[in-house]
PDB file of C-alpha atoms in Angstrom:
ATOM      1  CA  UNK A 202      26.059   9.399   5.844  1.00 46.00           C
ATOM      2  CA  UNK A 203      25.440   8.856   2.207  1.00 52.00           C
ATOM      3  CA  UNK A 204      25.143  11.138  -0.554  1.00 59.00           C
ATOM      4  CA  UNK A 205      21.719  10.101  -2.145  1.00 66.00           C
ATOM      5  CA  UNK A 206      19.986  13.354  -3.376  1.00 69.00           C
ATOM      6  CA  UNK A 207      16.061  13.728  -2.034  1.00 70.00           C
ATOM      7  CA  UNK A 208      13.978  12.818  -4.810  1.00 70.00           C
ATOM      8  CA  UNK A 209      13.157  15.194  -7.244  1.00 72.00           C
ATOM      9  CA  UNK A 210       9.266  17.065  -6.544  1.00 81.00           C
ATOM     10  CA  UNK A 211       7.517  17.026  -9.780  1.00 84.00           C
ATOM     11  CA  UNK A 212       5.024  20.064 -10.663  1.00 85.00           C
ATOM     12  CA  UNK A 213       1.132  19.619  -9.971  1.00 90.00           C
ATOM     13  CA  UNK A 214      -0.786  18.716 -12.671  1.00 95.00           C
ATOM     14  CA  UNK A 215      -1.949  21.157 -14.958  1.00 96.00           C
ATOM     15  CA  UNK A 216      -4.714  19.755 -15.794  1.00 98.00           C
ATOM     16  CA  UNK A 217      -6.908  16.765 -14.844  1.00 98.00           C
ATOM     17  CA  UNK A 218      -9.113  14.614 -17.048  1.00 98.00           C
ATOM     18  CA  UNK A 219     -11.753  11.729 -16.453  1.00 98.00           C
ATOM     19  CA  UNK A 220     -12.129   9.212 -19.128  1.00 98.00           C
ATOM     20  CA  UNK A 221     -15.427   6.479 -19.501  1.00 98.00           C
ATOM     21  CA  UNK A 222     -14.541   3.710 -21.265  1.00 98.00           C
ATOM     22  CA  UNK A 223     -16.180   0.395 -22.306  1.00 98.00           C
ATOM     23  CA  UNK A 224     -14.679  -2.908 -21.840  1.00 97.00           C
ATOM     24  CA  UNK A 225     -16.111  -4.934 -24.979  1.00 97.00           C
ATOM     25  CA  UNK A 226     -16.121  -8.574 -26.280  1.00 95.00           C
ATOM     26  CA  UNK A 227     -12.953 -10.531 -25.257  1.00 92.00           C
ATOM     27  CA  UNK A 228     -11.678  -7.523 -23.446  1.00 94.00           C
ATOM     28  CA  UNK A 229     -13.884  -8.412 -20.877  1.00 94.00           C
ATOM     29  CA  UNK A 230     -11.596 -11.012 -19.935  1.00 94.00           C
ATOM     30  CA  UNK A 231      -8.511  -8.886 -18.951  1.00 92.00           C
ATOM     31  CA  UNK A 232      -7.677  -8.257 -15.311  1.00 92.00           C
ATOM     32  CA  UNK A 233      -7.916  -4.560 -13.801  1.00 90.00           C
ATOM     33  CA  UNK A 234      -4.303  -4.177 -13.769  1.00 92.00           C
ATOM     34  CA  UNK A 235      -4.057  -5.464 -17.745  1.00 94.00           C
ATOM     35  CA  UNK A 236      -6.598  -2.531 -18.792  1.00 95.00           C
ATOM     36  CA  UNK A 237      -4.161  -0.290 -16.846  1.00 95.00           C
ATOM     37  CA  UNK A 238      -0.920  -1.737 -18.979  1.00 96.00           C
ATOM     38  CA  UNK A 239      -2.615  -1.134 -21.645  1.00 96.00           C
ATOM     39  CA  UNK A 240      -3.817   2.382 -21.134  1.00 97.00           C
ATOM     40  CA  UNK A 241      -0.033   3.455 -20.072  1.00 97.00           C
ATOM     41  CA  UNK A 242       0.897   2.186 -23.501  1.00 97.00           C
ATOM     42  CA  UNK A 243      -1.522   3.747 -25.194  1.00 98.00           C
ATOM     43  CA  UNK A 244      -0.800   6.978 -22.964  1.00 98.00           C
ATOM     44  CA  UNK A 245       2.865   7.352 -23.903  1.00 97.00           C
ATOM     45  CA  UNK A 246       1.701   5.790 -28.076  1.00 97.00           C
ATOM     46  CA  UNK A 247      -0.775   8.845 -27.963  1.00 98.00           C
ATOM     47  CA  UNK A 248       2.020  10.998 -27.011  1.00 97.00           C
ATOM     48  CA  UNK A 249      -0.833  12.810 -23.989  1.00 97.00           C
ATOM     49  CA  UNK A 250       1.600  14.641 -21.532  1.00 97.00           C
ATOM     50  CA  UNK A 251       1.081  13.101 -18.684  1.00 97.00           C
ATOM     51  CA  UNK A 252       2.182  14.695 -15.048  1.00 95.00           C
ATOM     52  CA  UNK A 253       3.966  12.001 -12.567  1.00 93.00           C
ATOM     53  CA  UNK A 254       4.308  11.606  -8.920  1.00 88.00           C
ATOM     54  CA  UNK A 255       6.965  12.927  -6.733  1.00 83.00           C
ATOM     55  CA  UNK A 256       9.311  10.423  -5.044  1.00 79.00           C
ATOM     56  CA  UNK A 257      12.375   7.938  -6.093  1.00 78.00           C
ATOM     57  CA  UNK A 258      10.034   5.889  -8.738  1.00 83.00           C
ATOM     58  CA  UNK A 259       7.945   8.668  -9.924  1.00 85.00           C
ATOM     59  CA  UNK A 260       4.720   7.076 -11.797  1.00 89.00           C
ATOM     60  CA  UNK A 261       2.121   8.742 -14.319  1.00 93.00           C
ATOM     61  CA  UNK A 262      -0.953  10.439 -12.125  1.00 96.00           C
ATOM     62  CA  UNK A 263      -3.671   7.609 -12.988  1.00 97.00           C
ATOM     63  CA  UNK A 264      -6.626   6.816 -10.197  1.00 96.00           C
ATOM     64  CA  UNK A 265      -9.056   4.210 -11.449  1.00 94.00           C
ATOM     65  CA  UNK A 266     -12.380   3.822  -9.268  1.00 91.00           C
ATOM     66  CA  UNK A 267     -14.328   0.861  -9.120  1.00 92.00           C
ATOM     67  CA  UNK A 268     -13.311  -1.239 -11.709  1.00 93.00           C
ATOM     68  CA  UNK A 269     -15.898  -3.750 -12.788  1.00 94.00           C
ATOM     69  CA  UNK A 270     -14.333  -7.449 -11.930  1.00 91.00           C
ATOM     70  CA  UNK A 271     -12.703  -9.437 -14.593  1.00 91.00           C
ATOM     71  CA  UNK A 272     -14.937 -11.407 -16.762  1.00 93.00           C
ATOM     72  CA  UNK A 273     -17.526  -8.179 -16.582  1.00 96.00           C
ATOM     73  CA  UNK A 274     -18.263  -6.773 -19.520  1.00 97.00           C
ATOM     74  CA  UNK A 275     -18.884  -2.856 -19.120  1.00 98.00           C
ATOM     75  CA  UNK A 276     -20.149   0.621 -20.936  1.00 98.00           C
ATOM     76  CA  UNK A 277     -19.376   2.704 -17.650  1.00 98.00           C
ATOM     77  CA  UNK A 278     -15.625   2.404 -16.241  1.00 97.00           C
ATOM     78  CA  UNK A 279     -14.311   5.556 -15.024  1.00 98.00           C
ATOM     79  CA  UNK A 280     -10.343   6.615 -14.736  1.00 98.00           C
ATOM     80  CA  UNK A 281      -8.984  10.272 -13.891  1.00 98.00           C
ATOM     81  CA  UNK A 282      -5.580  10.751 -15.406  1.00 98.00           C
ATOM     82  CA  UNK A 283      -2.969  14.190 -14.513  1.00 97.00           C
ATOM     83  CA  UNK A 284      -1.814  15.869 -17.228  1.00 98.00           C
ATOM     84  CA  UNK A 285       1.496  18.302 -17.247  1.00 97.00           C
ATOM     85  CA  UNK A 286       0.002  20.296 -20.274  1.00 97.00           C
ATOM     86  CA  UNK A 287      -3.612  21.628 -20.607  1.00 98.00           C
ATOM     87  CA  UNK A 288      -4.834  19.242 -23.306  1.00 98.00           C
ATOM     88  CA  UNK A 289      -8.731  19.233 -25.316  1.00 98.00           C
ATOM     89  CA  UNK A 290     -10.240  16.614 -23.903  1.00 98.00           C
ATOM     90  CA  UNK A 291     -11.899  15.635 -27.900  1.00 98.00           C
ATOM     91  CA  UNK A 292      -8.478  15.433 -28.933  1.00 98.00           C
ATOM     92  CA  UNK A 293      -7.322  13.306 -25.982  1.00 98.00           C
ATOM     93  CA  UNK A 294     -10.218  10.690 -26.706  1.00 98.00           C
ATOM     94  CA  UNK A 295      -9.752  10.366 -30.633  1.00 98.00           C
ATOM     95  CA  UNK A 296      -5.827   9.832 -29.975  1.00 98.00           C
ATOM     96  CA  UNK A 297      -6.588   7.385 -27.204  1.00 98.00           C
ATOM     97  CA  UNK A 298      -8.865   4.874 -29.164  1.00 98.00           C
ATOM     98  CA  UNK A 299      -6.466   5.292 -31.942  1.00 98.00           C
ATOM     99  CA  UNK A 300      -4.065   3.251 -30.094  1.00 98.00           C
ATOM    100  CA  UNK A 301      -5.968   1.395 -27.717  1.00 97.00           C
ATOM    101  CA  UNK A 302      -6.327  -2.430 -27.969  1.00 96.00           C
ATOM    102  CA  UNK A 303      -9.171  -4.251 -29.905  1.00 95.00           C
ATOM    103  CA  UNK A 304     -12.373  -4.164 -27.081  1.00 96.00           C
ATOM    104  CA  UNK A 305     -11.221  -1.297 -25.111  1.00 97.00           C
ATOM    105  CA  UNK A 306     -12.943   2.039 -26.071  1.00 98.00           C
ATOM    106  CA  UNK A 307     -12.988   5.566 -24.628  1.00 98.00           C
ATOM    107  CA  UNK A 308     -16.697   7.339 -24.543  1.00 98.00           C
ATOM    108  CA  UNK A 309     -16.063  10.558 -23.062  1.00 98.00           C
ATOM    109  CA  UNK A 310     -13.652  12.631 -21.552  1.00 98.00           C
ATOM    110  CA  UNK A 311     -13.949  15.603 -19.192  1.00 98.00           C
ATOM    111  CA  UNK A 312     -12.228  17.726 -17.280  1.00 98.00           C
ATOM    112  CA  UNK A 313     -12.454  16.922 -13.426  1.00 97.00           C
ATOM    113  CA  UNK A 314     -14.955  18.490 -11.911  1.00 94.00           C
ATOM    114  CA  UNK A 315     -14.366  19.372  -7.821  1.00 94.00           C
ATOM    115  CA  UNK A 316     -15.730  16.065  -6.075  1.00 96.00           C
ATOM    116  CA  UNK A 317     -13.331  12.763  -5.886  1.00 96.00           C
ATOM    117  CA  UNK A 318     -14.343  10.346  -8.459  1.00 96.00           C
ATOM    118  CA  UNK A 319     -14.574   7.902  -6.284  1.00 93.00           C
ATOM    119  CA  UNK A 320     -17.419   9.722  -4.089  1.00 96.00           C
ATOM    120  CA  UNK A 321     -19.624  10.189  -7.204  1.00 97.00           C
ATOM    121  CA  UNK A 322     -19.540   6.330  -8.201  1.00 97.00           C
ATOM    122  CA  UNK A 323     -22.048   5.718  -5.982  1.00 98.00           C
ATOM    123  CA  UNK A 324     -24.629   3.020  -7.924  1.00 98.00           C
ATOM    124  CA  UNK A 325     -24.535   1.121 -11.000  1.00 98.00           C
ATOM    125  CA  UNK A 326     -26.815  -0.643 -13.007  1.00 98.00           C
ATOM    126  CA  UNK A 327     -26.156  -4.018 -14.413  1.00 98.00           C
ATOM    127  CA  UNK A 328     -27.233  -6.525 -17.320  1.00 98.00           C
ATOM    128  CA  UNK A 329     -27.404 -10.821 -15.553  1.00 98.00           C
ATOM    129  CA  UNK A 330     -27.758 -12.867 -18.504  1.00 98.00           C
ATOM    130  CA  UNK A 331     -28.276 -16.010 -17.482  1.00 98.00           C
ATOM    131  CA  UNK A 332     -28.637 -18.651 -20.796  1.00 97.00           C
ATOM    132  CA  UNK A 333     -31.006 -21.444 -19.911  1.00 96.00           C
ATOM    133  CA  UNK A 334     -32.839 -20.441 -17.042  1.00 97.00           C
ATOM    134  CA  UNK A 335     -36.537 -22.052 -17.768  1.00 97.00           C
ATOM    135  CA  UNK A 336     -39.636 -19.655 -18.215  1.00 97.00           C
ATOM    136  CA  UNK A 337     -40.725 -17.761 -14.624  1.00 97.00           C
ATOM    137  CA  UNK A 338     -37.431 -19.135 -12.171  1.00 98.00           C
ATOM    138  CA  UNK A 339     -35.406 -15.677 -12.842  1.00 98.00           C
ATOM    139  CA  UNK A 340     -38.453 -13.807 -11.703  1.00 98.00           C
ATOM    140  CA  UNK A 341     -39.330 -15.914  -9.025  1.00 98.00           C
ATOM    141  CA  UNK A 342     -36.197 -15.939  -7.517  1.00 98.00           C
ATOM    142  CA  UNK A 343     -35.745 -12.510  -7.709  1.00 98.00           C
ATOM    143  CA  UNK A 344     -38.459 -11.656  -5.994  1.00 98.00           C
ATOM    144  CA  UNK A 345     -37.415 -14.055  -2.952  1.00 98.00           C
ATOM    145  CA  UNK A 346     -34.995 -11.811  -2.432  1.00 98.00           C
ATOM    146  CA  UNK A 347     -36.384  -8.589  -2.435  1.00 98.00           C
ATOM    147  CA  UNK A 348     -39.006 -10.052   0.307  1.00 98.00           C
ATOM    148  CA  UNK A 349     -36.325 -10.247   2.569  1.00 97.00           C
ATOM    149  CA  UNK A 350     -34.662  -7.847   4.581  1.00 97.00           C
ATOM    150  CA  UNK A 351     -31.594  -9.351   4.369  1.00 97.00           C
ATOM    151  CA  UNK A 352     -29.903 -12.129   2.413  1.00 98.00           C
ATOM    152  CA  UNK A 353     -25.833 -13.117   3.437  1.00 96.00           C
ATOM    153  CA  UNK A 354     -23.426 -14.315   0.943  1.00 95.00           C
ATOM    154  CA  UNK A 355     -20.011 -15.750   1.452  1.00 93.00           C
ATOM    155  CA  UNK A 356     -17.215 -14.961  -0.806  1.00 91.00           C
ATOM    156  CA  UNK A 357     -13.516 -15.839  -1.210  1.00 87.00           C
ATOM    157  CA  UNK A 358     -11.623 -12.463  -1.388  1.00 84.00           C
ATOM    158  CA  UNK A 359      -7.302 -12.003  -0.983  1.00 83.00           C
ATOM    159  CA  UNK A 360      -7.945 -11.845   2.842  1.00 85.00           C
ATOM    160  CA  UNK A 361     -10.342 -14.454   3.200  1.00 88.00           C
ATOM    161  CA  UNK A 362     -13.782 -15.651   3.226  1.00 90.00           C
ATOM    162  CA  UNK A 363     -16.484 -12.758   3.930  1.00 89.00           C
ATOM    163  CA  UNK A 364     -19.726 -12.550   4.380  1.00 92.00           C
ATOM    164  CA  UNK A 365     -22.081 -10.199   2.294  1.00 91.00           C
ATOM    165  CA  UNK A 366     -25.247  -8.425   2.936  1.00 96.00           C
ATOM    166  CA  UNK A 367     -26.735  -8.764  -0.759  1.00 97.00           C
ATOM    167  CA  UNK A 368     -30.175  -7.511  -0.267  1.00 98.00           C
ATOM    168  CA  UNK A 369     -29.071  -4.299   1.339  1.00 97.00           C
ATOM    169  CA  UNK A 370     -27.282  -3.259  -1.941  1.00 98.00           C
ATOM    170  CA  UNK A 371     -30.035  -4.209  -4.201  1.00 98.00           C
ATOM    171  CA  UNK A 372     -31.973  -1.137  -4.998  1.00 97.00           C
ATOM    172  CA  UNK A 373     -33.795  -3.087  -7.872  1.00 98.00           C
ATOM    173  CA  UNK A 374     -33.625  -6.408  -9.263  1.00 98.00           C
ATOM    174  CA  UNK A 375     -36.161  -7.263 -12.215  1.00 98.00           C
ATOM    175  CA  UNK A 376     -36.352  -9.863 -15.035  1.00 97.00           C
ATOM    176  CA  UNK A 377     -36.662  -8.359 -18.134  1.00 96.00           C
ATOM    177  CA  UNK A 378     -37.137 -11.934 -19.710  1.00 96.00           C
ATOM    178  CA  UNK A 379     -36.710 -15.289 -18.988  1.00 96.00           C
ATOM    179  CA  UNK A 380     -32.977 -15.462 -18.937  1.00 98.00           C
ATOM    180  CA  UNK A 381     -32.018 -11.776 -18.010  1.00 98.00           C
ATOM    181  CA  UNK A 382     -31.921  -9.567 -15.063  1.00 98.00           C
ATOM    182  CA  UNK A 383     -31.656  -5.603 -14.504  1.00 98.00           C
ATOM    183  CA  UNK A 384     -29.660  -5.069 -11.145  1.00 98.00           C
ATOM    184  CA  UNK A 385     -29.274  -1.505  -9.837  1.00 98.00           C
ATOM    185  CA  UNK A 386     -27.224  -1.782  -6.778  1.00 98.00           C
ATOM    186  CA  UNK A 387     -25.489   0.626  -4.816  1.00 97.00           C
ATOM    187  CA  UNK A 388     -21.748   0.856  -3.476  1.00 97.00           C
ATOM    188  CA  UNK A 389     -21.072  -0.679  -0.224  1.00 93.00           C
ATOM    189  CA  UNK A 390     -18.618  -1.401   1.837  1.00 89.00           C
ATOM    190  CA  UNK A 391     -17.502  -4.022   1.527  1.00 88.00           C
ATOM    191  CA  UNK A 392     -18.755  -4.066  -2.225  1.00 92.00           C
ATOM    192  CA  UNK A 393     -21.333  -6.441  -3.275  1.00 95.00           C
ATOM    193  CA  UNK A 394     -20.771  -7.523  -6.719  1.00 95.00           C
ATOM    194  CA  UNK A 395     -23.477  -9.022  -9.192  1.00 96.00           C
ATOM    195  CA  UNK A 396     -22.151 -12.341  -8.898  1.00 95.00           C
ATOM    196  CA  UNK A 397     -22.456 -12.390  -5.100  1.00 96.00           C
ATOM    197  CA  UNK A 398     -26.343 -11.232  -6.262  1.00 97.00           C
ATOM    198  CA  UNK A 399     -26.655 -14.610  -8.743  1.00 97.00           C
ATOM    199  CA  UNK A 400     -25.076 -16.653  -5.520  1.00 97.00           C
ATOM    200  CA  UNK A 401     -28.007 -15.438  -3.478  1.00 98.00           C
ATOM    201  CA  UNK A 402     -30.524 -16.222  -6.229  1.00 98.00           C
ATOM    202  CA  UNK A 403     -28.951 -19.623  -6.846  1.00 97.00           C
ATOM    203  CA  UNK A 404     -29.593 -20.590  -2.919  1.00 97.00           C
ATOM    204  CA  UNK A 405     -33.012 -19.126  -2.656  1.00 97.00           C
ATOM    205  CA  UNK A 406     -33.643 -21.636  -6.024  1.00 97.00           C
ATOM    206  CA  UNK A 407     -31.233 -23.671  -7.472  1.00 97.00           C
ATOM    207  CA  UNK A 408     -32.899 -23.837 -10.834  1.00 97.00           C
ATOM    208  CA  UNK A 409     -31.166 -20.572 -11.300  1.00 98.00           C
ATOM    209  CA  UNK A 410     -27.861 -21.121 -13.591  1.00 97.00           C
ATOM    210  CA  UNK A 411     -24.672 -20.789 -12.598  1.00 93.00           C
ATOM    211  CA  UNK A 412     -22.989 -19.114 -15.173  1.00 95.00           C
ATOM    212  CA  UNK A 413     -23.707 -15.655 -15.689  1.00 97.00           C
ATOM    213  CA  UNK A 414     -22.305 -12.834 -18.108  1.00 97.00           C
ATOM    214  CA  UNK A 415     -22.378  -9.496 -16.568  1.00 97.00           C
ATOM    215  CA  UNK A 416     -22.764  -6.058 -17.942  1.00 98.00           C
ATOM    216  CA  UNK A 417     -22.291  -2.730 -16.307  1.00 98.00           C
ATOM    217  CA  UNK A 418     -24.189  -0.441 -18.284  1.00 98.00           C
ATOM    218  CA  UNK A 419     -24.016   2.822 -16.045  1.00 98.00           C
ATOM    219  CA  UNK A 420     -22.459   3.675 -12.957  1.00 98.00           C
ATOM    220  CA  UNK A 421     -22.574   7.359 -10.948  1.00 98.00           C
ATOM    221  CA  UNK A 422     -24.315   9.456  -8.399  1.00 97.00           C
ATOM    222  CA  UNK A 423     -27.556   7.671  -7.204  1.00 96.00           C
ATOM    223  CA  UNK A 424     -30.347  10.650  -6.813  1.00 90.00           C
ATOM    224  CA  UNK A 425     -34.120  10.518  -7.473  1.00 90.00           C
ATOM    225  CA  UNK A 426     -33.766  10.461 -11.313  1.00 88.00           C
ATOM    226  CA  UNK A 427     -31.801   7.331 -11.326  1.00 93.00           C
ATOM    227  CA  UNK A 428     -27.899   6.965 -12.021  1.00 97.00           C
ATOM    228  CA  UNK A 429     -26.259  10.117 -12.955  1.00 96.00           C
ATOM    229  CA  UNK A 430     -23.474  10.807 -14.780  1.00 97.00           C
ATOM    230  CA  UNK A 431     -20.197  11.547 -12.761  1.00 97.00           C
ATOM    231  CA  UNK A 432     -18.301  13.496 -15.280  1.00 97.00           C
ATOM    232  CA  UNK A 433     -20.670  16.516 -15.549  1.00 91.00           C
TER     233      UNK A 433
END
């Protein structure tokens, strides 16, 4: 038998925090697990105490939900990070974006109210711009697709091709001009994205462009007021 000592168990954490941050400009471009590089740089630059995990490789206590894919621009990403001291969450912000990287910025922090994070992400709400579409085929298509009940779309993902229900995560879908969309769609399983919304829109009419720059401008608990906000 060998002689290798059970890990060590690290404390709880005394306190836990959940950050909103924006992904801005060319920051928009970095993957999910970039932005978290990134933030455990800026973490240990910031000096924030952070807790860790238990085990032979213990790791800082960071849960991301939902991240918005790469290429998405966004005002409404959410992380909850575990902290070994009690910290003030103002103070915890202002020393973050001190250190973070050009395009990444933190909006609010809060402490961690009782339900998981990832339960309260339940909708967001999303900007399509779409450059070049001509006058009336945004609107048109848009309402093809909230005429039907439901509307498939195939996507590539690490485990294959799947197939997407797209119209039964579309709460709303409106053209606010000719070349722009307002999605609010809710979280499904499996998760219908705002691309796999232009991809419907694009085979309803193909006058619809192909290139579109997303925005997530809010993302939370869906209730009769809209999108709230999951940190309070």
């Amino acid at each position: 038998m060998g002689n290798r000592q059970p890990p060590v168990q690290q404390a709880p954490p005394a306190q836990k925090l959940r950050l909103r941050y924006a992904k801005r400009g060319p920051a928009r471009f970095t993957s999910h697990r970039d932005f978290g590089r990134a933030l455990e740089r800026a973490l240990r630059r910031a000096e924030i105490p952070m807790a860790y995990s238990s085990g032979f490789s213990p790791h800082p206590r960071i849960s991301y939900a939902n991240a918005a894919p790469t290429s998405a621009a966004s005002e409404a990403e959410y992380v909850e990070l575990g902290l070994s001291e009690v910290c003030d969450p103002a103070k915890v912000l202002e020393a973050l974006n001190d250190v973070l990287p050009h395009g990444f910025v933190v909006l609010d922090v809060a402490e961690a109210v009782k339900a998981p994070l990832g339960e309260l992400l339940q909708a967001s709400d999303w900007v399509i711009s779409l450059a070049g579409a001509e006058p009336g085929v945004l609107s048109s298509a848009a309402s093809a697709l909230l005429g039907k009940e439901t509307y498939a779309v195939e996507r590539m993902t690490k485990n294959g091709m799947r197939s997407f229900d797209v119209r039964s995560a579309v709460v709303s879908l409106t053209a606010t001009d000719d070349e722009t969309l307002l999605l609010r769609s809710i979280h499904q399983t499996p998760l219908v994205r705002p691309d796999d919304v232009v991809t419907a829109l694009r085979a309803l009419d193909p006058g619809v462009p192909s290139q579109a720059l997303l925005t997530r401008l809010a993302q939370g608990p869906m209730g009769d007021a809209g999108i709230g906000d999951p940190l309070r």
